[in-house]
mmCIF file of C-alpha atoms and ligand atoms in Angstrom:
data_model
loop_
_atom_site.group_PDB
_atom_site.id
_atom_site.type_symbol
_atom_site.label_atom_id
_atom_site.label_comp_id
_atom_site.label_asym_id
_atom_site.label_seq_id
_atom_site.Cartn_x
_atom_site.Cartn_y
_atom_site.Cartn_z
ATOM 1 C CA MET T 1 -13.787 -6.891 -17.755
ATOM 2 C CA LYS T 2 -15.070 -6.691 -13.958
ATOM 3 C CA SER T 3 -12.877 -5.760 -11.348
ATOM 4 C CA LEU T 4 -12.905 -5.887 -7.617
ATOM 5 C CA VAL T 5 -10.888 -3.272 -5.590
ATOM 6 C CA THR T 6 -10.785 -3.738 -1.636
ATOM 7 C CA GLY T 7 -10.060 -0.353 0.233
ATOM 8 C CA ALA T 8 -11.152 1.467 -3.207
ATOM 9 C CA ALA T 9 -11.431 4.872 -0.472
ATOM 10 C CA GLY T 10 -8.173 4.315 0.807
ATOM 11 C CA PHE T 11 -4.424 6.110 -0.570
ATOM 12 C CA ILE T 12 -3.539 3.083 -3.271
ATOM 13 C CA GLY T 13 -7.338 1.896 -4.203
ATOM 14 C CA SER T 14 -8.700 5.330 -4.621
ATOM 15 C CA HIS T 15 -5.476 5.570 -7.581
ATOM 16 C CA LEU T 16 -5.871 2.008 -8.537
ATOM 17 C CA VAL T 17 -9.892 2.468 -9.253
ATOM 18 C CA GLU T 18 -9.391 5.433 -11.644
ATOM 19 C CA LYS T 19 -6.557 3.662 -13.721
ATOM 20 C CA LEU T 20 -9.048 0.884 -13.859
ATOM 21 C CA LEU T 21 -11.959 2.761 -14.931
ATOM 22 C CA GLY T 22 -9.676 4.793 -17.314
ATOM 23 C CA ALA T 23 -8.976 1.193 -18.676
ATOM 24 C CA GLY T 24 -12.468 0.543 -19.544
ATOM 25 C CA HIS T 25 -12.607 -2.239 -16.467
ATOM 26 C CA ASP T 26 -16.183 -2.120 -14.962
ATOM 27 C CA VAL T 27 -15.306 -1.965 -11.007
ATOM 28 C CA VAL T 28 -16.711 -2.610 -7.823
ATOM 29 C CA GLY T 29 -15.057 -0.720 -5.165
ATOM 30 C CA ILE T 30 -15.795 -2.177 -1.247
ATOM 31 C CA ASP T 31 -14.674 0.322 1.566
ATOM 32 C CA CYS T 32 -15.625 0.242 5.205
ATOM 33 C CA PHE T 33 -13.973 3.308 6.203
ATOM 34 C CA LEU T 34 -12.005 2.219 8.980
ATOM 35 C CA ASP T 35 -10.968 4.906 11.552
ATOM 36 C CA ASN T 36 -7.314 4.411 10.800
ATOM 37 C CA TYR T 37 -7.398 8.187 10.136
ATOM 38 C CA PRO T 38 -10.414 10.764 9.092
ATOM 39 C CA ARG T 39 -13.143 9.569 7.117
ATOM 40 C CA HIS T 40 -13.148 12.784 5.189
ATOM 41 C CA PHE T 41 -9.900 11.751 3.391
ATOM 42 C CA LYS T 42 -11.538 8.498 2.190
ATOM 43 C CA GLU T 43 -14.725 10.348 1.153
ATOM 44 C CA HIS T 44 -12.717 12.725 -0.903
ATOM 45 C CA ASN T 45 -10.855 9.926 -2.763
ATOM 46 C CA LEU T 46 -14.096 8.360 -3.613
ATOM 47 C CA ALA T 47 -15.278 11.632 -4.677
ATOM 48 C CA ASN T 48 -13.029 11.747 -7.560
ATOM 49 C CA PHE T 49 -15.233 8.855 -9.278
ATOM 50 C CA GLU T 50 -18.191 7.757 -7.355
ATOM 51 C CA ARG T 51 -20.229 8.977 -9.786
ATOM 52 C CA HIS T 52 -18.463 7.366 -12.900
ATOM 53 C CA PRO T 53 -21.046 5.300 -15.202
ATOM 54 C CA LYS T 54 -18.766 2.095 -14.307
ATOM 55 C CA PHE T 55 -18.258 2.225 -10.932
ATOM 56 C CA ARG T 56 -20.311 0.971 -8.412
ATOM 57 C CA PHE T 57 -19.540 1.165 -4.570
ATOM 58 C CA VAL T 58 -19.953 -0.379 -1.248
ATOM 59 C CA ASN T 59 -19.719 0.528 2.009
ATOM 60 C CA GLU T 60 -19.410 -2.343 3.799
ATOM 61 C CA ASP T 61 -16.661 -4.255 6.110
ATOM 62 C CA LEU T 62 -15.386 -7.583 4.184
ATOM 63 C CA THR T 63 -15.431 -9.335 7.304
ATOM 64 C CA LYS T 64 -19.112 -8.908 7.821
ATOM 65 C CA THR T 65 -20.839 -9.148 4.350
ATOM 66 C CA ASP T 66 -21.372 -11.471 1.547
ATOM 67 C CA LEU T 67 -18.466 -11.908 -0.544
ATOM 68 C CA LYS T 68 -19.782 -14.525 -2.724
ATOM 69 C CA ALA T 69 -22.230 -11.676 -3.638
ATOM 70 C CA LEU T 70 -19.423 -9.060 -4.142
ATOM 71 C CA LEU T 71 -17.764 -11.563 -6.910
ATOM 72 C CA LEU T 72 -20.345 -12.328 -9.043
ATOM 73 C CA ASP T 73 -19.573 -11.793 -12.375
ATOM 74 C CA VAL T 74 -15.878 -10.346 -10.933
ATOM 75 C CA GLY T 75 -12.859 -10.900 -12.793
ATOM 76 C CA TYR T 76 -10.083 -9.495 -11.060
ATOM 77 C CA VAL T 77 -10.029 -9.059 -7.253
ATOM 78 C CA PHE T 78 -7.346 -6.103 -6.582
ATOM 79 C CA HIS T 79 -7.346 -6.859 -2.216
ATOM 80 C CA LEU T 80 -5.892 -3.884 -1.264
ATOM 81 C CA ALA T 81 -7.886 -3.399 2.019
ATOM 82 C CA GLY T 82 -6.439 -3.732 5.328
ATOM 83 C CA GLN T 83 -4.986 -1.927 8.473
ATOM 84 C CA PRO T 84 -1.661 -0.539 7.289
ATOM 85 C CA GLY T 85 0.888 1.266 9.690
ATOM 86 C CA VAL T 86 3.953 -0.248 11.433
ATOM 87 C CA ARG T 87 4.738 1.901 14.163
ATOM 88 C CA SER T 88 0.911 1.371 15.874
ATOM 89 C CA SER T 89 0.693 -2.237 15.285
ATOM 90 C CA TRP T 90 1.566 -3.033 19.104
ATOM 91 C CA GLY T 91 -0.722 -3.621 21.889
ATOM 92 C CA SER T 92 -4.286 -3.636 22.088
ATOM 93 C CA GLU T 93 -4.493 -2.460 18.446
ATOM 94 C CA PHE T 94 -3.044 -5.980 17.226
ATOM 95 C CA SER T 95 -6.267 -7.287 16.907
ATOM 96 C CA ARG T 96 -7.649 -4.440 14.325
ATOM 97 C CA TYR T 97 -4.529 -6.072 12.192
ATOM 98 C CA THR T 98 -5.349 -9.715 12.811
ATOM 99 C CA GLU T 99 -9.324 -8.657 11.865
ATOM 100 C CA ASN T 100 -8.840 -6.832 8.983
ATOM 101 C CA ASN T 101 -5.343 -8.173 7.460
ATOM 102 C CA LEU T 102 -5.692 -11.886 8.071
ATOM 103 C CA SER T 103 -9.338 -12.470 8.728
ATOM 104 C CA ALA T 104 -10.600 -10.605 5.793
ATOM 105 C CA THR T 105 -7.888 -11.992 3.517
ATOM 106 C CA GLN T 106 -8.740 -15.194 4.778
ATOM 107 C CA LEU T 107 -12.907 -15.112 3.985
ATOM 108 C CA LEU T 108 -12.116 -13.093 0.580
ATOM 109 C CA LEU T 109 -9.669 -16.237 -0.481
ATOM 110 C CA GLU T 110 -12.535 -19.146 0.510
ATOM 111 C CA ALA T 111 -15.101 -16.925 -1.085
ATOM 112 C CA ALA T 112 -12.887 -17.115 -4.297
ATOM 113 C CA LYS T 113 -11.946 -20.810 -3.957
ATOM 114 C CA ASP T 114 -14.806 -21.924 -6.501
ATOM 115 C CA LEU T 115 -14.474 -19.049 -8.572
ATOM 116 C CA LYS T 116 -12.816 -18.897 -12.035
ATOM 117 C CA LEU T 117 -11.246 -15.511 -11.204
ATOM 118 C CA GLU T 118 -8.611 -14.152 -13.921
ATOM 119 C CA LYS T 119 -6.428 -12.936 -11.370
ATOM 120 C CA PHE T 120 -5.866 -12.436 -7.500
ATOM 121 C CA VAL T 121 -3.816 -9.501 -6.512
ATOM 122 C CA TYR T 122 -2.573 -9.076 -2.818
ATOM 123 C CA ALA T 123 -1.170 -5.851 -1.446
ATOM 124 C CA SER T 124 1.362 -7.183 0.544
ATOM 125 C CA THR T 125 4.758 -5.204 1.804
ATOM 126 C CA SER T 126 8.127 -4.411 2.498
ATOM 127 C CA SER T 127 7.339 -4.948 6.036
ATOM 128 C CA VAL T 128 7.992 -8.674 5.590
ATOM 129 C CA TYR T 129 11.606 -8.475 5.298
ATOM 130 C CA GLY T 130 12.123 -6.861 9.007
ATOM 131 C CA ASP T 131 16.215 -5.686 9.372
ATOM 132 C CA THR T 132 18.449 -7.474 6.757
ATOM 133 C CA ALA T 133 21.837 -7.010 6.000
ATOM 134 C CA ASP T 134 20.880 -8.703 2.481
ATOM 135 C CA LEU T 135 19.801 -5.617 0.677
ATOM 136 C CA PRO T 136 18.441 -5.081 -1.964
ATOM 137 C CA MET T 137 15.912 -7.054 -0.195
ATOM 138 C CA ARG T 138 15.059 -10.415 -2.758
ATOM 139 C CA GLU T 139 11.645 -11.660 -2.980
ATOM 140 C CA ASP T 140 13.188 -15.606 -2.221
ATOM 141 C CA GLY T 141 15.326 -13.672 0.871
ATOM 142 C CA LEU T 142 14.997 -14.210 4.566
ATOM 143 C CA THR T 143 11.338 -12.808 6.254
ATOM 144 C CA ARG T 144 11.351 -12.141 9.792
ATOM 145 C CA PRO T 145 9.025 -8.879 9.967
ATOM 146 C CA VAL T 146 10.171 -6.207 12.983
ATOM 147 C CA SER T 147 6.546 -5.121 13.326
ATOM 148 C CA PRO T 148 2.942 -6.861 14.734
ATOM 149 C CA TYR T 149 1.839 -5.228 11.175
ATOM 150 C CA GLY T 150 4.218 -7.339 9.156
ATOM 151 C CA ALA T 151 3.259 -10.345 10.765
ATOM 152 C CA THR T 152 -0.132 -10.215 9.692
ATOM 153 C CA LYS T 153 0.864 -9.230 6.233
ATOM 154 C CA LEU T 154 2.954 -12.301 5.695
ATOM 155 C CA ALA T 155 0.585 -14.885 7.085
ATOM 156 C CA ALA T 156 -1.956 -13.173 4.490
ATOM 157 C CA GLU T 157 0.518 -13.555 1.601
ATOM 158 C CA HIS T 158 1.154 -17.082 3.182
ATOM 159 C CA LEU T 159 -2.625 -17.489 2.400
ATOM 160 C CA CYS T 160 -2.631 -16.015 -0.764
ATOM 161 C CA HIS T 161 -0.024 -19.053 -1.706
ATOM 162 C CA LEU T 162 -1.574 -22.036 0.296
ATOM 163 C CA TYR T 163 -5.024 -21.296 -1.517
ATOM 164 C CA SER T 164 -2.814 -20.726 -4.900
ATOM 165 C CA GLN T 165 -1.979 -24.374 -4.353
ATOM 166 C CA ALA T 166 -4.806 -26.120 -2.707
ATOM 167 C CA TYR T 167 -7.515 -24.677 -4.284
ATOM 168 C CA GLY T 168 -6.416 -23.039 -7.578
ATOM 169 C CA VAL T 169 -6.487 -19.355 -6.526
ATOM 170 C CA PRO T 170 -4.858 -17.314 -9.260
ATOM 171 C CA THR T 171 -3.285 -15.176 -6.508
ATOM 172 C CA VAL T 172 0.089 -12.873 -6.706
ATOM 173 C CA ALA T 173 1.317 -11.074 -4.187
ATOM 174 C CA LEU T 174 3.347 -7.661 -4.445
ATOM 175 C CA ARG T 175 5.476 -6.542 -1.769
ATOM 176 C CA PHE T 176 5.261 -2.600 -1.822
ATOM 177 C CA PHE T 177 7.667 -0.173 -0.863
ATOM 178 C CA THR T 178 6.538 2.578 1.265
ATOM 179 C CA VAL T 179 4.178 4.254 -1.173
ATOM 180 C CA TYR T 180 3.756 8.301 -1.474
ATOM 181 C CA GLY T 181 2.410 10.923 -3.638
ATOM 182 C CA PRO T 182 -1.454 12.660 -3.671
ATOM 183 C CA ARG T 183 -3.717 11.334 -1.141
ATOM 184 C CA GLN T 184 -1.025 9.857 0.924
ATOM 185 C CA ARG T 185 -2.410 8.575 4.170
ATOM 186 C CA PRO T 186 -1.859 10.860 6.986
ATOM 187 C CA ASP T 187 -0.047 8.818 9.331
ATOM 188 C CA MET T 188 2.927 8.362 6.805
ATOM 189 C CA PHE T 189 6.214 10.582 6.873
ATOM 190 C CA PHE T 190 5.527 12.993 3.698
ATOM 191 C CA HIS T 191 2.184 13.628 4.896
ATOM 192 C CA ILE T 192 3.125 14.890 8.485
ATOM 193 C CA PHE T 193 6.146 16.335 7.205
ATOM 194 C CA MET T 194 4.387 18.315 4.308
ATOM 195 C CA ARG T 195 1.533 19.270 7.006
ATOM 196 C CA ALA T 196 4.081 21.021 9.150
ATOM 197 C CA LEU T 197 5.666 22.848 7.192
ATOM 198 C CA LEU T 198 2.140 24.636 5.702
ATOM 199 C CA ALA T 199 1.536 25.131 9.569
ATOM 200 C CA GLY T 200 4.738 26.052 10.767
ATOM 201 C CA ALA T 201 4.917 23.188 12.997
ATOM 202 C CA ALA T 202 7.539 20.758 14.376
ATOM 203 C CA VAL T 203 8.285 17.634 12.990
ATOM 204 C CA PRO T 204 9.186 14.605 14.617
ATOM 205 C CA LEU T 205 11.781 12.942 13.142
ATOM 206 C CA TYR T 206 12.321 9.188 14.745
ATOM 207 C CA ASP T 207 15.928 7.732 15.165
ATOM 208 C CA ASP T 208 19.124 9.588 13.428
ATOM 209 C CA GLY T 209 17.276 10.357 9.948
ATOM 210 C CA GLU T 210 20.057 8.095 8.503
ATOM 211 C CA GLN T 211 17.001 5.403 8.182
ATOM 212 C CA THR T 212 16.568 4.655 4.150
ATOM 213 C CA ARG T 213 13.584 3.578 2.167
ATOM 214 C CA ASP T 214 12.980 2.396 -1.352
ATOM 215 C CA PHE T 215 9.816 5.338 -1.660
ATOM 216 C CA THR T 216 7.612 4.201 -4.471
ATOM 217 C CA PHE T 217 5.622 6.791 -6.070
ATOM 218 C CA CYS T 218 1.865 5.716 -5.805
ATOM 219 C CA SER T 219 1.457 5.527 -10.120
ATOM 220 C CA ASP T 220 4.331 3.421 -10.146
ATOM 221 C CA ILE T 221 2.403 0.700 -7.684
ATOM 222 C CA VAL T 222 -0.981 1.077 -9.830
ATOM 223 C CA ASP T 223 1.009 0.378 -12.863
ATOM 224 C CA GLY T 224 2.699 -3.151 -11.052
ATOM 225 C CA LEU T 225 -1.030 -4.026 -9.996
ATOM 226 C CA TYR T 226 -2.220 -3.557 -13.409
ATOM 227 C CA ASN T 227 0.246 -5.453 -15.191
ATOM 228 C CA ALA T 228 0.385 -8.038 -12.377
ATOM 229 C CA ALA T 229 -3.686 -8.536 -13.394
ATOM 230 C CA HIS T 230 -2.376 -9.300 -16.545
ATOM 231 C CA TYR T 231 0.359 -11.803 -15.503
ATOM 232 C CA PRO T 232 -0.302 -15.447 -16.849
ATOM 233 C CA ARG T 233 1.202 -17.661 -13.745
ATOM 234 C CA HIS T 234 -0.193 -17.607 -10.356
ATOM 235 C CA GLY T 235 1.160 -17.897 -6.957
ATOM 236 C CA GLU T 236 4.657 -16.000 -6.965
ATOM 237 C CA VAL T 237 5.557 -12.932 -4.893
ATOM 238 C CA PHE T 238 7.375 -9.703 -6.664
ATOM 239 C CA ASN T 239 8.555 -6.712 -5.146
ATOM 240 C CA LEU T 240 7.218 -3.161 -6.264
ATOM 241 C CA GLY T 241 9.755 -0.440 -5.418
ATOM 242 C CA GLY T 242 10.609 2.936 -6.568
ATOM 243 C CA GLY T 243 14.027 2.004 -8.181
ATOM 244 C CA SER T 244 16.259 3.974 -5.483
ATOM 245 C CA GLN T 245 17.390 4.076 -1.663
ATOM 246 C CA VAL T 246 17.073 7.110 -0.176
ATOM 247 C CA SER T 247 17.972 8.566 3.579
ATOM 248 C CA LEU T 248 15.350 10.270 5.606
ATOM 249 C CA LEU T 249 17.690 13.333 5.312
ATOM 250 C CA THR T 250 17.990 13.435 1.789
ATOM 251 C CA ALA T 251 14.868 13.343 0.947
ATOM 252 C CA ILE T 252 13.491 15.880 4.099
ATOM 253 C CA ALA T 253 16.866 18.241 2.345
ATOM 254 C CA MET T 254 14.542 17.601 -1.416
ATOM 255 C CA ALA T 255 10.988 18.384 -0.096
ATOM 256 C CA GLU T 256 12.447 21.552 2.043
ATOM 257 C CA LYS T 257 14.012 22.847 -1.486
ATOM 258 C CA ILE T 258 10.156 22.145 -3.131
ATOM 259 C CA ALA T 259 8.806 23.885 -0.364
ATOM 260 C CA GLY T 260 10.940 26.922 -0.146
ATOM 261 C CA VAL T 261 10.665 26.039 3.951
ATOM 262 C CA LYS T 262 12.883 24.696 6.603
ATOM 263 C CA ALA T 263 12.091 22.117 8.612
ATOM 264 C CA ASN T 264 11.721 22.606 12.588
ATOM 265 C CA LEU T 265 12.855 18.936 13.415
ATOM 266 C CA GLN T 266 11.981 17.184 16.762
ATOM 267 C CA ARG T 267 14.453 14.345 17.140
ATOM 268 C CA PHE T 268 13.199 11.207 18.851
ATOM 269 C CA ASP T 269 14.217 7.587 19.360
ATOM 270 C CA ARG T 270 13.524 4.491 16.908
ATOM 271 C CA GLN T 271 10.639 3.620 17.256
ATOM 272 C CA ARG T 272 9.546 -0.120 17.943
ATOM 273 C CA GLY T 273 8.563 -1.725 14.203
ATOM 274 C CA ASP T 274 10.615 0.777 12.620
ATOM 275 C CA VAL T 275 12.715 -1.288 9.974
ATOM 276 C CA ARG T 276 16.353 0.856 9.619
ATOM 277 C CA HIS T 277 16.781 0.116 5.650
ATOM 278 C CA THR T 278 14.320 -0.630 2.838
ATOM 279 C CA SER T 279 16.091 -1.597 -0.893
ATOM 280 C CA ALA T 280 13.744 -3.496 -3.245
ATOM 281 C CA ARG T 281 15.766 -5.765 -5.862
ATOM 282 C CA LEU T 282 13.367 -5.447 -8.976
ATOM 283 C CA ASP T 283 14.853 -7.937 -11.368
ATOM 284 C CA LEU T 284 11.774 -10.366 -11.305
ATOM 285 C CA ALA T 285 9.294 -7.382 -11.741
ATOM 286 C CA ARG T 286 10.690 -6.355 -14.261
ATOM 287 C CA ASP T 287 11.211 -9.688 -16.335
ATOM 288 C CA LYS T 288 7.852 -10.955 -15.555
ATOM 289 C CA LEU T 289 5.211 -7.786 -14.771
ATOM 290 C CA ASN T 290 7.527 -5.317 -17.264
ATOM 291 C CA TYR T 291 7.523 -3.079 -14.264
ATOM 292 C CA HIS T 292 9.257 0.127 -14.951
ATOM 293 C CA PRO T 293 8.586 2.615 -12.171
ATOM 294 C CA ARG T 294 8.796 6.159 -13.630
ATOM 295 C CA VAL T 295 8.785 8.780 -11.405
ATOM 296 C CA GLY T 296 11.667 10.081 -9.598
ATOM 297 C CA LEU T 297 11.299 11.175 -5.745
ATOM 298 C CA GLU T 298 11.933 14.506 -6.638
ATOM 299 C CA GLU T 299 9.011 14.722 -9.367
ATOM 300 C CA GLY T 300 7.078 12.660 -6.996
ATOM 301 C CA LEU T 301 7.366 15.143 -4.141
ATOM 302 C CA LYS T 302 6.402 17.589 -6.039
ATOM 303 C CA GLN T 303 3.369 16.526 -6.792
ATOM 304 C CA GLU T 304 2.528 15.211 -3.161
ATOM 305 C CA TRP T 305 2.962 18.739 -2.000
ATOM 306 C CA GLN T 306 1.018 20.404 -4.843
ATOM 307 C CA TRP T 307 -1.726 18.236 -3.442
ATOM 308 C CA LEU T 308 -1.234 18.674 -0.238
ATOM 309 C CA LYS T 309 -1.057 22.732 -0.726
ATOM 310 C CA SER T 310 -4.599 22.214 -2.385
ATOM 311 C CA ILE T 311 -6.567 20.437 0.342
ATOM 312 C CA SER T 312 -4.872 23.030 3.045
HETATM 313 P P1 LIG B 1 -5.210 2.837 3.503
HETATM 314 O O1 LIG B 1 -5.464 2.906 4.832
HETATM 315 O O2 LIG B 1 -5.271 4.626 3.015
HETATM 316 O O3 LIG B 1 -6.294 2.257 2.209
HETATM 317 C C1 LIG B 1 -6.705 0.621 2.685
HETATM 318 C C2 LIG B 1 -8.421 1.073 3.274
HETATM 319 O O4 LIG B 1 -8.805 -0.480 3.297
HETATM 320 C C3 LIG B 1 -8.972 2.008 3.762
HETATM 321 O O5 LIG B 1 -9.926 3.044 3.212
HETATM 322 C C4 LIG B 1 -9.813 1.199 4.725
HETATM 323 O O6 LIG B 1 -10.666 2.010 5.141
HETATM 324 C C5 LIG B 1 -9.997 -0.389 4.446
HETATM 325 N N1 LIG B 1 -10.548 -1.165 4.470
HETATM 326 C C6 LIG B 1 -9.936 -1.664 5.981
HETATM 327 N N2 LIG B 1 -10.124 -3.017 5.828
HETATM 328 C C7 LIG B 1 -11.429 -3.196 5.766
HETATM 329 C C8 LIG B 1 -12.302 -4.349 5.918
HETATM 330 N N3 LIG B 1 -12.273 -5.237 6.845
HETATM 331 N N4 LIG B 1 -13.480 -4.115 4.974
HETATM 332 C C9 LIG B 1 -13.241 -2.910 4.119
HETATM 333 N N5 LIG B 1 -12.500 -2.265 4.277
HETATM 334 C C10 LIG B 1 -11.310 -2.051 4.766
HETATM 335 O O7 LIG B 1 -3.832 2.197 3.383
HETATM 336 P P2 LIG B 1 -2.709 2.151 1.890
HETATM 337 O O8 LIG B 1 -1.883 3.104 2.045
HETATM 338 O O9 LIG B 1 -3.754 2.913 0.619
HETATM 339 O O10 LIG B 1 -2.642 1.267 1.647
HETATM 340 C C11 LIG B 1 -3.655 -0.018 0.999
HETATM 341 C C12 LIG B 1 -2.829 -1.541 0.977
HETATM 342 O O11 LIG B 1 -1.706 -1.390 0.720
HETATM 343 C C13 LIG B 1 -2.901 -1.850 2.411
HETATM 344 O O12 LIG B 1 -3.140 -3.299 2.509
HETATM 345 C C14 LIG B 1 -1.073 -1.936 2.820
HETATM 346 O O13 LIG B 1 -0.842 -2.802 4.074
HETATM 347 C C15 LIG B 1 -0.501 -2.145 1.877
HETATM 348 N N6 LIG B 1 0.593 -1.172 1.765
HETATM 349 C C16 LIG B 1 0.773 0.004 1.883
HETATM 350 C C17 LIG B 1 1.938 0.719 1.598
HETATM 351 C C18 LIG B 1 2.014 2.324 2.004
HETATM 352 O O14 LIG B 1 3.247 2.432 1.827
HETATM 353 N N7 LIG B 1 0.920 2.883 1.628
HETATM 354 C C19 LIG B 1 2.906 0.130 1.359
HETATM 355 C C20 LIG B 1 3.087 -1.862 1.868
HETATM 356 C C21 LIG B 1 1.775 -2.314 1.384
HETATM 357 C C1 LIG B 2 5.316 2.319 5.107
HETATM 358 C C2 LIG B 2 3.372 2.227 5.414
HETATM 359 O O1 LIG B 2 3.390 2.887 6.731
HETATM 360 C C3 LIG B 2 2.945 0.923 5.895
HETATM 361 O O2 LIG B 2 2.167 0.456 5.701
HETATM 362 C C4 LIG B 2 3.981 -0.359 4.891
HETATM 363 O O3 LIG B 2 3.757 -1.585 4.831
HETATM 364 C C5 LIG B 2 5.192 0.206 4.422
HETATM 365 O O4 LIG B 2 5.716 1.690 4.325
HETATM 366 C C6 LIG B 2 6.220 -0.696 3.709
HETATM 367 O O5 LIG B 2 6.609 -0.345 2.997
HETATM 368 O O6 LIG B 2 6.248 -1.536 4.166
HETATM 369 P P1 LIG B 2 7.063 3.314 6.374
HETATM 370 O O7 LIG B 2 8.057 3.180 6.005
HETATM 371 O O8 LIG B 2 7.647 3.500 8.204
HETATM 372 O O9 LIG B 2 6.074 2.427 6.300
HETATM 373 O O10 LIG B 2 6.689 4.851 6.099
HETATM 374 P P2 LIG B 2 6.210 6.212 6.752
HETATM 375 O O11 LIG B 2 5.300 6.347 8.129
HETATM 376 O O12 LIG B 2 6.293 7.214 5.735
HETATM 377 O O13 LIG B 2 8.120 6.473 7.416
HETATM 378 C C7 LIG B 2 9.028 6.468 7.132
HETATM 379 C C8 LIG B 2 10.079 6.781 7.744
HETATM 380 O O14 LIG B 2 10.182 8.011 8.482
HETATM 381 C C9 LIG B 2 10.224 6.176 9.204
HETATM 382 O O15 LIG B 2 11.865 5.331 9.246
HETATM 383 C C10 LIG B 2 9.945 6.463 9.643
HETATM 384 O O16 LIG B 2 10.297 5.966 11.419
HETATM 385 C C11 LIG B 2 9.819 8.060 9.617
HETATM 386 N N1 LIG B 2 9.079 8.870 10.431
HETATM 387 C C12 LIG B 2 7.893 8.602 10.556
HETATM 388 C C13 LIG B 2 9.560 9.968 11.428
HETATM 389 O O17 LIG B 2 10.338 10.049 11.546
HETATM 390 N N2 LIG B 2 8.393 10.900 11.713
HETATM 391 C C14 LIG B 2 6.790 10.728 11.399
HETATM 392 O O18 LIG B 2 6.165 11.406 12.500
HETATM 393 C C15 LIG B 2 6.741 9.477 10.697
#
């Protein structure tokens, strides 16, 4: 079976490609090395499988390439390409978000609408919920993003639903909750934090540290993506969380213990676009996708720490 992974050189996409190759899929990966963070991280990710006989890499921008040709013989589409990051999505940066999150998704759905795909899995986000007192966040709960990023991801999620209704494109959208682990993006907290520990540098701490996240380890997300591809229905949305809601200060204490170093925290105000709390209700994903997050925060942080030390 042939799969297309968009964003294949990215953090989550590269882990997914490895899982699919391991399961015997032929994989086409597309990525344009967007400059949201330094290219060498993405080249490193890709180096893990780019010579695999069942892998083909396409170095193109989804908004500028022949998507029909890309989708030829493809059974499963995993659409992970996008411009991530909540705090950086304001102002003049916004056009990057509309282009890579919204336009790219619309073009891919258009190209997919006349094909007989097995599944089109879209990487959505917990950022679609925004701030809510209704925790844990439910798939049928209110969606009111607090970042422009979240607004573009929600709009693209709506497009997936529209194309499933109007053209039968077999879409499933998965709302990932703050993903971490080896290859995590360098603009995300644990990466920034651990790199600062290694360098003996100060760590910027936004807000009071009592904000919480349902941190999710990358291999659990990849398992969820894989299971969603085999889900028999379409047009639905599922949360993929890590299974526990942890404050940033608790996670920091855990990481300090793993590293054996105390962090030098430098406090800043809460940033525009940041949600105060996230927590995923997982009943639907458990029941319908057989999704069971397996990697706890301490184990996951140990793996990210080992990885960061190995590349530093
Ligand atoms: P990432 O930046 O590491 O990976 C995304 C990849 O997509 C990048 O390598 C980038 O070059 C590529 N890309 C972007 N626009 C493209 C385009 N127009 N054409 C071709 N390639 C393009 O990010 P990630 O953290 O791996 O996130 C992957 C997906 O998961 C994103 O859609 C993101 O919104 C979503 N997500 C991530 C998290 C998280 O915590 N990391 C949480 C929720 C949702
Ligand atoms: C992450 C991803 O970056 C988004 O792409 C994704 O869509 C989102 O998860 C999601 O789950 O929807 P975020 O939760 O902000 O967003 O993840 P981090 O960047 O790792 O931030 C976690 C916490 O650390 C936030 O409260 C943030 O304010 C804080 N932080 C971040 C700091 O205190 N200092 C920093 O330097 C960076």
